[in-house]
CSV table of C-alpha atoms in Angstrom, one decimal:
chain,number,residue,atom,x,y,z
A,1,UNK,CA,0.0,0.0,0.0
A,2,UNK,CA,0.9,3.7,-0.6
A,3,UNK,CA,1.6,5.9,2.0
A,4,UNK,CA,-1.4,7.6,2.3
A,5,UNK,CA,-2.3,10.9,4.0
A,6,UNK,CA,-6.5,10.5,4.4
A,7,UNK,CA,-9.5,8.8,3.1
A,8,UNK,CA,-12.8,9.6,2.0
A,9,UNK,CA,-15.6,7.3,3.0
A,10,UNK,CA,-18.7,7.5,0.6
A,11,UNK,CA,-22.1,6.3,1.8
A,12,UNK,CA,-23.9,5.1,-1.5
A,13,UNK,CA,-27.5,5.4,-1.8
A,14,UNK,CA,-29.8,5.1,-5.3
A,15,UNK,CA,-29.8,9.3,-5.7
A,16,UNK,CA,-26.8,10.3,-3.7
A,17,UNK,CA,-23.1,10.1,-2.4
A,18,UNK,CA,-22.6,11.4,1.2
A,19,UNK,CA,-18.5,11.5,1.2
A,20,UNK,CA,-16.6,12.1,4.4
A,21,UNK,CA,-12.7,13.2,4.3
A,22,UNK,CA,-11.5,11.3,8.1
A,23,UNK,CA,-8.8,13.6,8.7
A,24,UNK,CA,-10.0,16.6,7.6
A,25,UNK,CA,-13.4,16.3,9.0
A,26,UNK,CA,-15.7,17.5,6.2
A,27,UNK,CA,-18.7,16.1,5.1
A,28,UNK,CA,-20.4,17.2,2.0
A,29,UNK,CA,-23.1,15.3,-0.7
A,30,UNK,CA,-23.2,14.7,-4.2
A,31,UNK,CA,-25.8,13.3,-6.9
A,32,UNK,CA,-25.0,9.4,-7.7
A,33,UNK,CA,-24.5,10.8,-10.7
A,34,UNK,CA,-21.4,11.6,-13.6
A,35,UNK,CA,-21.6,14.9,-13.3
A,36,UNK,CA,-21.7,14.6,-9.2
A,37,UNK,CA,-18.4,12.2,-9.0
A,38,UNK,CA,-16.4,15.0,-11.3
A,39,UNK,CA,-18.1,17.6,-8.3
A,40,UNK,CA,-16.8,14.8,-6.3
A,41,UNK,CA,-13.5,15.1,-7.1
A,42,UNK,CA,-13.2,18.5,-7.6
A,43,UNK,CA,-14.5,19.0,-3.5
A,44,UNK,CA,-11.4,16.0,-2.5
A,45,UNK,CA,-9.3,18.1,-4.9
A,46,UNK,CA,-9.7,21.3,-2.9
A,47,UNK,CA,-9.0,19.8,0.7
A,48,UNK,CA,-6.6,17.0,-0.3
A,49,UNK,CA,-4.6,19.3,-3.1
A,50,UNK,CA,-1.0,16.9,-3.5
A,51,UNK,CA,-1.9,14.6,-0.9
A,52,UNK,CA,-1.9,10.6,-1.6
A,53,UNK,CA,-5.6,9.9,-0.7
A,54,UNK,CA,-8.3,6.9,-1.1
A,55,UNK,CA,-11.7,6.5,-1.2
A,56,UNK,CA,-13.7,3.5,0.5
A,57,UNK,CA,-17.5,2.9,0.0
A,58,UNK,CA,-19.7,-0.2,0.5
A,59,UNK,CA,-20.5,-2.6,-2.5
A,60,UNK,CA,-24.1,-1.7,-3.2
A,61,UNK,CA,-24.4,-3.5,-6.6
A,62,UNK,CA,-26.0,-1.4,-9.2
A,63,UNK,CA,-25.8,1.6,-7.0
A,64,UNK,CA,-21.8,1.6,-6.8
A,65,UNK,CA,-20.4,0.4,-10.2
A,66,UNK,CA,-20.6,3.7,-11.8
A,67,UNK,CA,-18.7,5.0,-9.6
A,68,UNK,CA,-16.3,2.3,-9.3
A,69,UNK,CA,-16.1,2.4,-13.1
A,70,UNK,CA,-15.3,6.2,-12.8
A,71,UNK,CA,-12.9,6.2,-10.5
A,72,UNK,CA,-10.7,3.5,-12.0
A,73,UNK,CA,-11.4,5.6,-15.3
A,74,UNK,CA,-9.5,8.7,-13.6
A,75,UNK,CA,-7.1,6.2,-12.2
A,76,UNK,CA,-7.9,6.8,-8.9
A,77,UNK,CA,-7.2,4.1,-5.9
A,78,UNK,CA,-10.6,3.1,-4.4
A,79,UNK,CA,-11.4,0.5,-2.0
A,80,UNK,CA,-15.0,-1.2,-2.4
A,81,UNK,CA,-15.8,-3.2,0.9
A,82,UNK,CA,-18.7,-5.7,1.9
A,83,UNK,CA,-21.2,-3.6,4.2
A,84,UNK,CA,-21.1,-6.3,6.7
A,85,UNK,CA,-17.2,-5.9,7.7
A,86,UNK,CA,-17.7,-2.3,7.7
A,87,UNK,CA,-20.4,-2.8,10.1
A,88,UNK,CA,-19.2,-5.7,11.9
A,89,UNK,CA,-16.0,-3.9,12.8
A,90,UNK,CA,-18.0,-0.4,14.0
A,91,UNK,CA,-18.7,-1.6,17.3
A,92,UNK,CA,-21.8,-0.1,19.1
A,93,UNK,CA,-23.4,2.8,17.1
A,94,UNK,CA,-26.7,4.3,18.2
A,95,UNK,CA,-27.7,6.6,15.8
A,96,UNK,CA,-27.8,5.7,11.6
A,97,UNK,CA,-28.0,8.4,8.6
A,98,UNK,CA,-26.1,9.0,5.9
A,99,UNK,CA,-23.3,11.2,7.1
A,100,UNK,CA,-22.6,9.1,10.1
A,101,UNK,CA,-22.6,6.1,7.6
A,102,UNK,CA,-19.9,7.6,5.6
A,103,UNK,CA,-17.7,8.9,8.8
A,104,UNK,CA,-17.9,4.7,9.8
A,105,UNK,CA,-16.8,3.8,6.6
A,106,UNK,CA,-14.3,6.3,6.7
A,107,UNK,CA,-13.0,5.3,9.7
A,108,UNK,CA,-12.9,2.1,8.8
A,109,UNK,CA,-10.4,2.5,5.7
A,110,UNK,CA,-8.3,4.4,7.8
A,111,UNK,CA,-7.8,1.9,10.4
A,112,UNK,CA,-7.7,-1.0,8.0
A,113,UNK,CA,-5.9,0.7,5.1
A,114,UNK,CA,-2.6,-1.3,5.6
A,115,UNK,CA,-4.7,-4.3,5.3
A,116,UNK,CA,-6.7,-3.4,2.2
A,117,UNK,CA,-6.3,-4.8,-1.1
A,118,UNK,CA,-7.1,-1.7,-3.8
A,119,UNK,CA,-10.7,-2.8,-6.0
A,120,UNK,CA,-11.1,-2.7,-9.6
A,121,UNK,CA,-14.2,-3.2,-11.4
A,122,UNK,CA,-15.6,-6.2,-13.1
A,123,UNK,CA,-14.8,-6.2,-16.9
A,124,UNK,CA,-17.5,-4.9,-19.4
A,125,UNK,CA,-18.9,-8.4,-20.2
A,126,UNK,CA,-19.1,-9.6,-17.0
A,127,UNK,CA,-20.8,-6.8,-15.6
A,128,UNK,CA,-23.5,-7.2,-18.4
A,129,UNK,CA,-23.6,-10.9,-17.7
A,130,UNK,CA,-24.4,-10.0,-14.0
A,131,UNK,CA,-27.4,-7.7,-14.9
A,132,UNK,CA,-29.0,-10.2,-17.7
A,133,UNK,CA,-28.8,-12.9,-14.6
A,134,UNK,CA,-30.1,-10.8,-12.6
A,135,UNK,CA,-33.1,-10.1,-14.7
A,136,UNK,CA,-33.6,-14.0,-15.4
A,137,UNK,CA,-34.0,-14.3,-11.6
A,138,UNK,CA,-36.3,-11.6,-11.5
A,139,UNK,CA,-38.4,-13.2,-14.5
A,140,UNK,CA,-38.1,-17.0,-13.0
A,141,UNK,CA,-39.9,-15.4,-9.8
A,142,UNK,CA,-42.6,-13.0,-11.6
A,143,UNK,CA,-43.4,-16.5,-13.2
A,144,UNK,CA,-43.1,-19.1,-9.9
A,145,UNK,CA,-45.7,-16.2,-8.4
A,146,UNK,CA,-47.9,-16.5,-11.3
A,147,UNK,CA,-48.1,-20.3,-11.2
A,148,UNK,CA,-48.9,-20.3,-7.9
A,149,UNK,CA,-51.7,-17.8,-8.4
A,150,UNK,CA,-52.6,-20.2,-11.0
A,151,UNK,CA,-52.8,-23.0,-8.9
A,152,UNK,CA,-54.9,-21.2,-5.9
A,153,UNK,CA,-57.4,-20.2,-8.6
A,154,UNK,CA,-57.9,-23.8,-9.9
A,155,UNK,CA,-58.8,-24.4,-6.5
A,156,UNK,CA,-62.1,-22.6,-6.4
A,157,UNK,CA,-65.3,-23.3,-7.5
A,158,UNK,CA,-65.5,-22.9,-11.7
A,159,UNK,CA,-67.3,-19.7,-13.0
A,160,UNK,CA,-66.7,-17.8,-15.7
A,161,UNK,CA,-64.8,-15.1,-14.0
A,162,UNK,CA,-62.7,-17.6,-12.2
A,163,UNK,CA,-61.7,-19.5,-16.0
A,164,UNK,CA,-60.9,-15.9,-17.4
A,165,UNK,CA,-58.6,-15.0,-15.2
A,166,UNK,CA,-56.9,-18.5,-15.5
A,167,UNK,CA,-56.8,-18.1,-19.0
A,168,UNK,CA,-55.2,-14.6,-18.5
A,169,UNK,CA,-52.7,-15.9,-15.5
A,170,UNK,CA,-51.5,-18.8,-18.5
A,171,UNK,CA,-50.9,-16.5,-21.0
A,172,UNK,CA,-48.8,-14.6,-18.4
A,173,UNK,CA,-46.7,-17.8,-17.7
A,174,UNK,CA,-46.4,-18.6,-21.6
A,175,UNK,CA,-45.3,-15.3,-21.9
A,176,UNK,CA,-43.1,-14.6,-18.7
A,177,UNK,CA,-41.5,-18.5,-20.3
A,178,UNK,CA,-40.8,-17.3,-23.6
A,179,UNK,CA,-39.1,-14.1,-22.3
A,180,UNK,CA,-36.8,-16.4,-19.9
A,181,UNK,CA,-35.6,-18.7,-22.9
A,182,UNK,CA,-34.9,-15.3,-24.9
A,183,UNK,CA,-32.8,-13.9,-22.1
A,184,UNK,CA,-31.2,-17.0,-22.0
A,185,UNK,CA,-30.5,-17.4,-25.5
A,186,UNK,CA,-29.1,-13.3,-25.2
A,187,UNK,CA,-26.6,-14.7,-22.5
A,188,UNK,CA,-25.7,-17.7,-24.4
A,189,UNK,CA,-24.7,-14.9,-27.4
A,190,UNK,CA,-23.2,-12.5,-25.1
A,191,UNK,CA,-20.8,-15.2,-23.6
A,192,UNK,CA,-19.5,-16.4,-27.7
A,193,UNK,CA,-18.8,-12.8,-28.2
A,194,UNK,CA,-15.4,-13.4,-25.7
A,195,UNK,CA,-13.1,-16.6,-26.5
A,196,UNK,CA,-12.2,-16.7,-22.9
A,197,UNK,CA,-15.7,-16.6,-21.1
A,198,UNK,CA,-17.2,-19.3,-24.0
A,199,UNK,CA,-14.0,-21.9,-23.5
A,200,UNK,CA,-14.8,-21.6,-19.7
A,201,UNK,CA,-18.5,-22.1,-20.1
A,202,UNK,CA,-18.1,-24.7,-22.1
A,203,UNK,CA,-16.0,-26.4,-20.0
A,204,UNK,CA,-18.0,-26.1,-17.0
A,205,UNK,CA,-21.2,-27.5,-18.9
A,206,UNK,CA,-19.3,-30.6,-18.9
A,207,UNK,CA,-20.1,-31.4,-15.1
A,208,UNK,CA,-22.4,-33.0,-14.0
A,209,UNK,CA,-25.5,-30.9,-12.4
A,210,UNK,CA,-23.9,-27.8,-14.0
A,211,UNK,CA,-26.0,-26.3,-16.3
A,212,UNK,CA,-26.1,-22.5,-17.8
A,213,UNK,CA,-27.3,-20.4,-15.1
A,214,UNK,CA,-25.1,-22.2,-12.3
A,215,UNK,CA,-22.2,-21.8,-15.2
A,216,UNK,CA,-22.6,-18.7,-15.4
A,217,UNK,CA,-23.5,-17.7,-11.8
A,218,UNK,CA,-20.1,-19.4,-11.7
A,219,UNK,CA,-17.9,-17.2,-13.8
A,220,UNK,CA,-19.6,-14.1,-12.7
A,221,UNK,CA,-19.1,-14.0,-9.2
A,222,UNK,CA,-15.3,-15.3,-9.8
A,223,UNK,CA,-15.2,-12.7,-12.9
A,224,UNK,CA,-14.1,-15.4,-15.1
A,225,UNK,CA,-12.1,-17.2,-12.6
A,226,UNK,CA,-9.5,-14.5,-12.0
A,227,UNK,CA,-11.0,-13.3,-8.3
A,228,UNK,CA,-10.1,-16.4,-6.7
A,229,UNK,CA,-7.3,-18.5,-6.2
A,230,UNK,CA,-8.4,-21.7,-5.3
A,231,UNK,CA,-12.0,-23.3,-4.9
A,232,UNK,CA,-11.3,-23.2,-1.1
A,233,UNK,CA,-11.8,-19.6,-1.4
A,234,UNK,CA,-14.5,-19.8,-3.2
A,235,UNK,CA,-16.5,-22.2,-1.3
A,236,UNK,CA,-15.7,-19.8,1.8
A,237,UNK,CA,-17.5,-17.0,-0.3
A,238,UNK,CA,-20.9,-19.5,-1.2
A,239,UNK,CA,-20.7,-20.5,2.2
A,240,UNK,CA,-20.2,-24.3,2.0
A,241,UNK,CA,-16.9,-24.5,3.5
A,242,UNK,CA,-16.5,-26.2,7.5
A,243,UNK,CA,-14.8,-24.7,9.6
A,244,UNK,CA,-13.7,-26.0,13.2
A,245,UNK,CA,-15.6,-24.8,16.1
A,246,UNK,CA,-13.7,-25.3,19.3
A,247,UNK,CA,-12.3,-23.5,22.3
A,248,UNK,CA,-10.1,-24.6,25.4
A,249,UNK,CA,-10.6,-27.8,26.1
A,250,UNK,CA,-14.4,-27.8,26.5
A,251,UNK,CA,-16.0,-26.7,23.6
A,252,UNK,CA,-15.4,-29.2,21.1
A,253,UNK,CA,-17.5,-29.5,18.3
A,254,UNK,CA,-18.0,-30.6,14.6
A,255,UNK,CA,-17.0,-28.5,11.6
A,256,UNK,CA,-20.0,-26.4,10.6
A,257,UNK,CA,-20.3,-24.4,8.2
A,258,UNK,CA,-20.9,-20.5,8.4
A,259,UNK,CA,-24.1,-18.7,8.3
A,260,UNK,CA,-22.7,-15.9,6.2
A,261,UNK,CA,-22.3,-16.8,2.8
A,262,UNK,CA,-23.7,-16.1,-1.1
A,263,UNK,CA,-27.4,-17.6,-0.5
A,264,UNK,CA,-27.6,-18.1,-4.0
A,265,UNK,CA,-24.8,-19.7,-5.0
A,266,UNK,CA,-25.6,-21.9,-1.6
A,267,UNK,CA,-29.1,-22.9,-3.1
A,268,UNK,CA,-27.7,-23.4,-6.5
A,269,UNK,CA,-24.9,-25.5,-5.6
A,270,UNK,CA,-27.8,-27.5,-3.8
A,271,UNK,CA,-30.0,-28.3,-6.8
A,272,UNK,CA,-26.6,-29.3,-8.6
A,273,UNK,CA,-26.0,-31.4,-6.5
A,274,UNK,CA,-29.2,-33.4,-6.1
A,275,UNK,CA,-29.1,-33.2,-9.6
A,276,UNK,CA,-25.4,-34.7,-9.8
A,277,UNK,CA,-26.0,-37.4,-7.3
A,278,UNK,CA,-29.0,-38.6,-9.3
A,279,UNK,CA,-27.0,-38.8,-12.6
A,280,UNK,CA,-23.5,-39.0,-11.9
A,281,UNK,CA,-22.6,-42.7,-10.1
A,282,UNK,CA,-19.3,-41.3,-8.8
A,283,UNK,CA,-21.1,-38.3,-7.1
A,284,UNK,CA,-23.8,-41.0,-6.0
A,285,UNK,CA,-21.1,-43.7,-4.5
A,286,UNK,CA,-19.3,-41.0,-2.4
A,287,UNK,CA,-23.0,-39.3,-1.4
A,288,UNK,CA,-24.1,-43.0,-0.3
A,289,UNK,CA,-20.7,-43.5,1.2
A,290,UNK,CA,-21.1,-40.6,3.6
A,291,UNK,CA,-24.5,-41.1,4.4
A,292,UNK,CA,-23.3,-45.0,5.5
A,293,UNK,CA,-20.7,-43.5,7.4
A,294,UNK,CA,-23.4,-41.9,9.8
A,295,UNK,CA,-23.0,-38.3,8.2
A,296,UNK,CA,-26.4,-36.2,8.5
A,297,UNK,CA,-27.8,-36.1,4.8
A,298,UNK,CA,-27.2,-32.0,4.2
A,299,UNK,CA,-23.7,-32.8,5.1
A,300,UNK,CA,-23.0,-35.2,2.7
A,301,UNK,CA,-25.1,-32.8,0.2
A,302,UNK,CA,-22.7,-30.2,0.9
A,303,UNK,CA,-19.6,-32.4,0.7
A,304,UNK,CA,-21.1,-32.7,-3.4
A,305,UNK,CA,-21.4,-29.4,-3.3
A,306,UNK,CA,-17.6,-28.9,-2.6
A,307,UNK,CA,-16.8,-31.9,-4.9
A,308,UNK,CA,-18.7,-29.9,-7.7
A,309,UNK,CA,-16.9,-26.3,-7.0
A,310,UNK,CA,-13.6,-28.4,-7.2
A,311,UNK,CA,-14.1,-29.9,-10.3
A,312,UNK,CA,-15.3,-26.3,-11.5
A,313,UNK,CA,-11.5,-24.6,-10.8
A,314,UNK,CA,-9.9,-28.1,-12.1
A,315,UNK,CA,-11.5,-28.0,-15.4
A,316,UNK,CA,-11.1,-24.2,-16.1
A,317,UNK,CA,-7.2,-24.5,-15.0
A,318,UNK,CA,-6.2,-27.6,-17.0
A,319,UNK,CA,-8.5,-26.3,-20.1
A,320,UNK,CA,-9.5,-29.6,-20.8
A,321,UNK,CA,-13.5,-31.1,-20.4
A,322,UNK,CA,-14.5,-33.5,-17.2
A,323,UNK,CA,-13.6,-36.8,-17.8
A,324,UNK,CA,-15.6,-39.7,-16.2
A,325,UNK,CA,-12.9,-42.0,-15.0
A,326,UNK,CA,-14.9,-44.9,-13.9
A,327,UNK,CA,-16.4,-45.5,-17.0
A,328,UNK,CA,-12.4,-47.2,-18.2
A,329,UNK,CA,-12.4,-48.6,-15.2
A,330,UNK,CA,-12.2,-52.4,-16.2
């Protein structure tokens, strides 16, 4: 790290930017917009003029990656943390708004700024693949909520008004269905447009349970594979990894694993895996094995899951497709 002279925290909402310079002790707000980060700067500019500064906000999705996409534009050092550390690491705070949000983050770099690794943003094509999964998600539920409409509708007593509106809710679902293979077919296009990201995908669709949207799930949140060294660290971030619980000599108890995690890529790493165990027989012998061994059935579940993330980073290191080894075994 640089030897830097201060830090401005930025508390990022939807409309605005409240930034906080921790040294200096100003405090001033700006439009979440282009033409309120270039006000942005010119404000640092005035109180930090020749100084080697930072700034540090919270990862807020949509909300921060203009920003972060600005500041790396104007080659600016930036550090974009998970709100929960922030938080976690604030101790007791009694009062919440926006300036005293952005004084806590603030703080926060400052204390940890030997510690912090400097952020970039998430190329072009992965950042579009992350909004056109989002939207899927968004579709699949729009659709899961009209089917079950659909289905509480069915259960009440027949009369016309009650069959027109399940005509209606059907054409919604045929509809909502048709949009979801078109988005799909969009990301399917968007991922041959880059040599890299379709070799990867294609590699990953040759595991079993893996399918597009975990794929692609997949090479989003690791931004192609290049945001995480190993699948350990990985399956630390989806929240599938055991850790040991003990303390002393009293407490001793079994690896668990931790509450805090990607709930997504928990729950889809779960339907691959019920998936994989059903159509893989290696996947199915070491499940059954497990289970035998007097393991609880969700932890030999998440043992597949772990199995499946390490054949992900295997495949996309060596470059070459899954092979299923038992099928030369003699």
């Amino acid at each position: 790290m640089k030897n830097y002279s201060d830090v401005i925290g930025i508390d990022v909402s939807k409309l605005t930017l409240d930034a906080h310079i921790h040294n200096r002790v100003v405090h001033r707000v700006f439009s979440n917009t282009p033409k309120g980060y270039k006000a942005l700067l010119s404000w640092t500019e005035t109180y930090l003029k020749e100084q080697v500064y930072f700034f540090c906000f919270e990862n807020t999705g949509h909300y921060s990656t203009n920003l972060s996409v600005y500041l790396s534009e104007n080659d600016l050092d930036y550090f974009e943390e998970s709100p929960l550390a922030i938080n976690r690491s604030s101790g007791v705070v009694r009062g919440k708004t926006d300036k005293l949000d952005s004084a806590m983050i603030a703080r926060y770099a400052w204390l940890y700024k030997e510690e912090l690794v400097l952020s970039s943003p998430k190329e072009q094509d992965i950042q579009e693949l992350g909004r056109l999964l989002s939207f899927r998600d968004q579709l699949v539920r729009d659709r899961t909520g009209k089917m079950s409409s659909l289905k509480e509708m069915q259960t009440l007593l027949s009369s016309p008004s009650t069959d027109d509106c399940c005509n209606i809710i059907k054409k919604t679902i045929h509809y909502l269905t048709k949009q979801i293979i078109a988005l799909e077919n969009h990301i399917k296009n968007l991922m041959s447009k880059d040599e890299s990201l379709q070799k990867n995908y294609e590699l990953l669709n040759t595991l079993k349970g893996v399918g597009l949207v975990l794929s692609c799930q997949l090479l989003y949140h690791t931004s192609n594979f290049k945001r995480f060294d190993s699948w350990r660290q990985f399956s630390s971030y989806c929240g599938v990894a055991p850790f040991e619980h003990s303390s002393g000599t009293s407490i001793h108890r079994k690896n668990r694993i931790h509450h805090i995690g990607d709930r997504k890529m928990k729950t889809l790493l779960t339907l691959a895996s019920v998936s994989a165990i059903q159509c893989d027989q290696e996947l199915k012998q070491y499940y059954n094995k497990k289970v035998s061994e007097g393991k609880p059935k969700m932890v030999a579940i998440n043992n597949v899951r772990n199995k499946i993330l390490s054949r992900a980073f295997a495949v996309v290191k060596r470059g070459t497709p899954y092979v299923v080894l038992q099928k030369f075994v003699a």
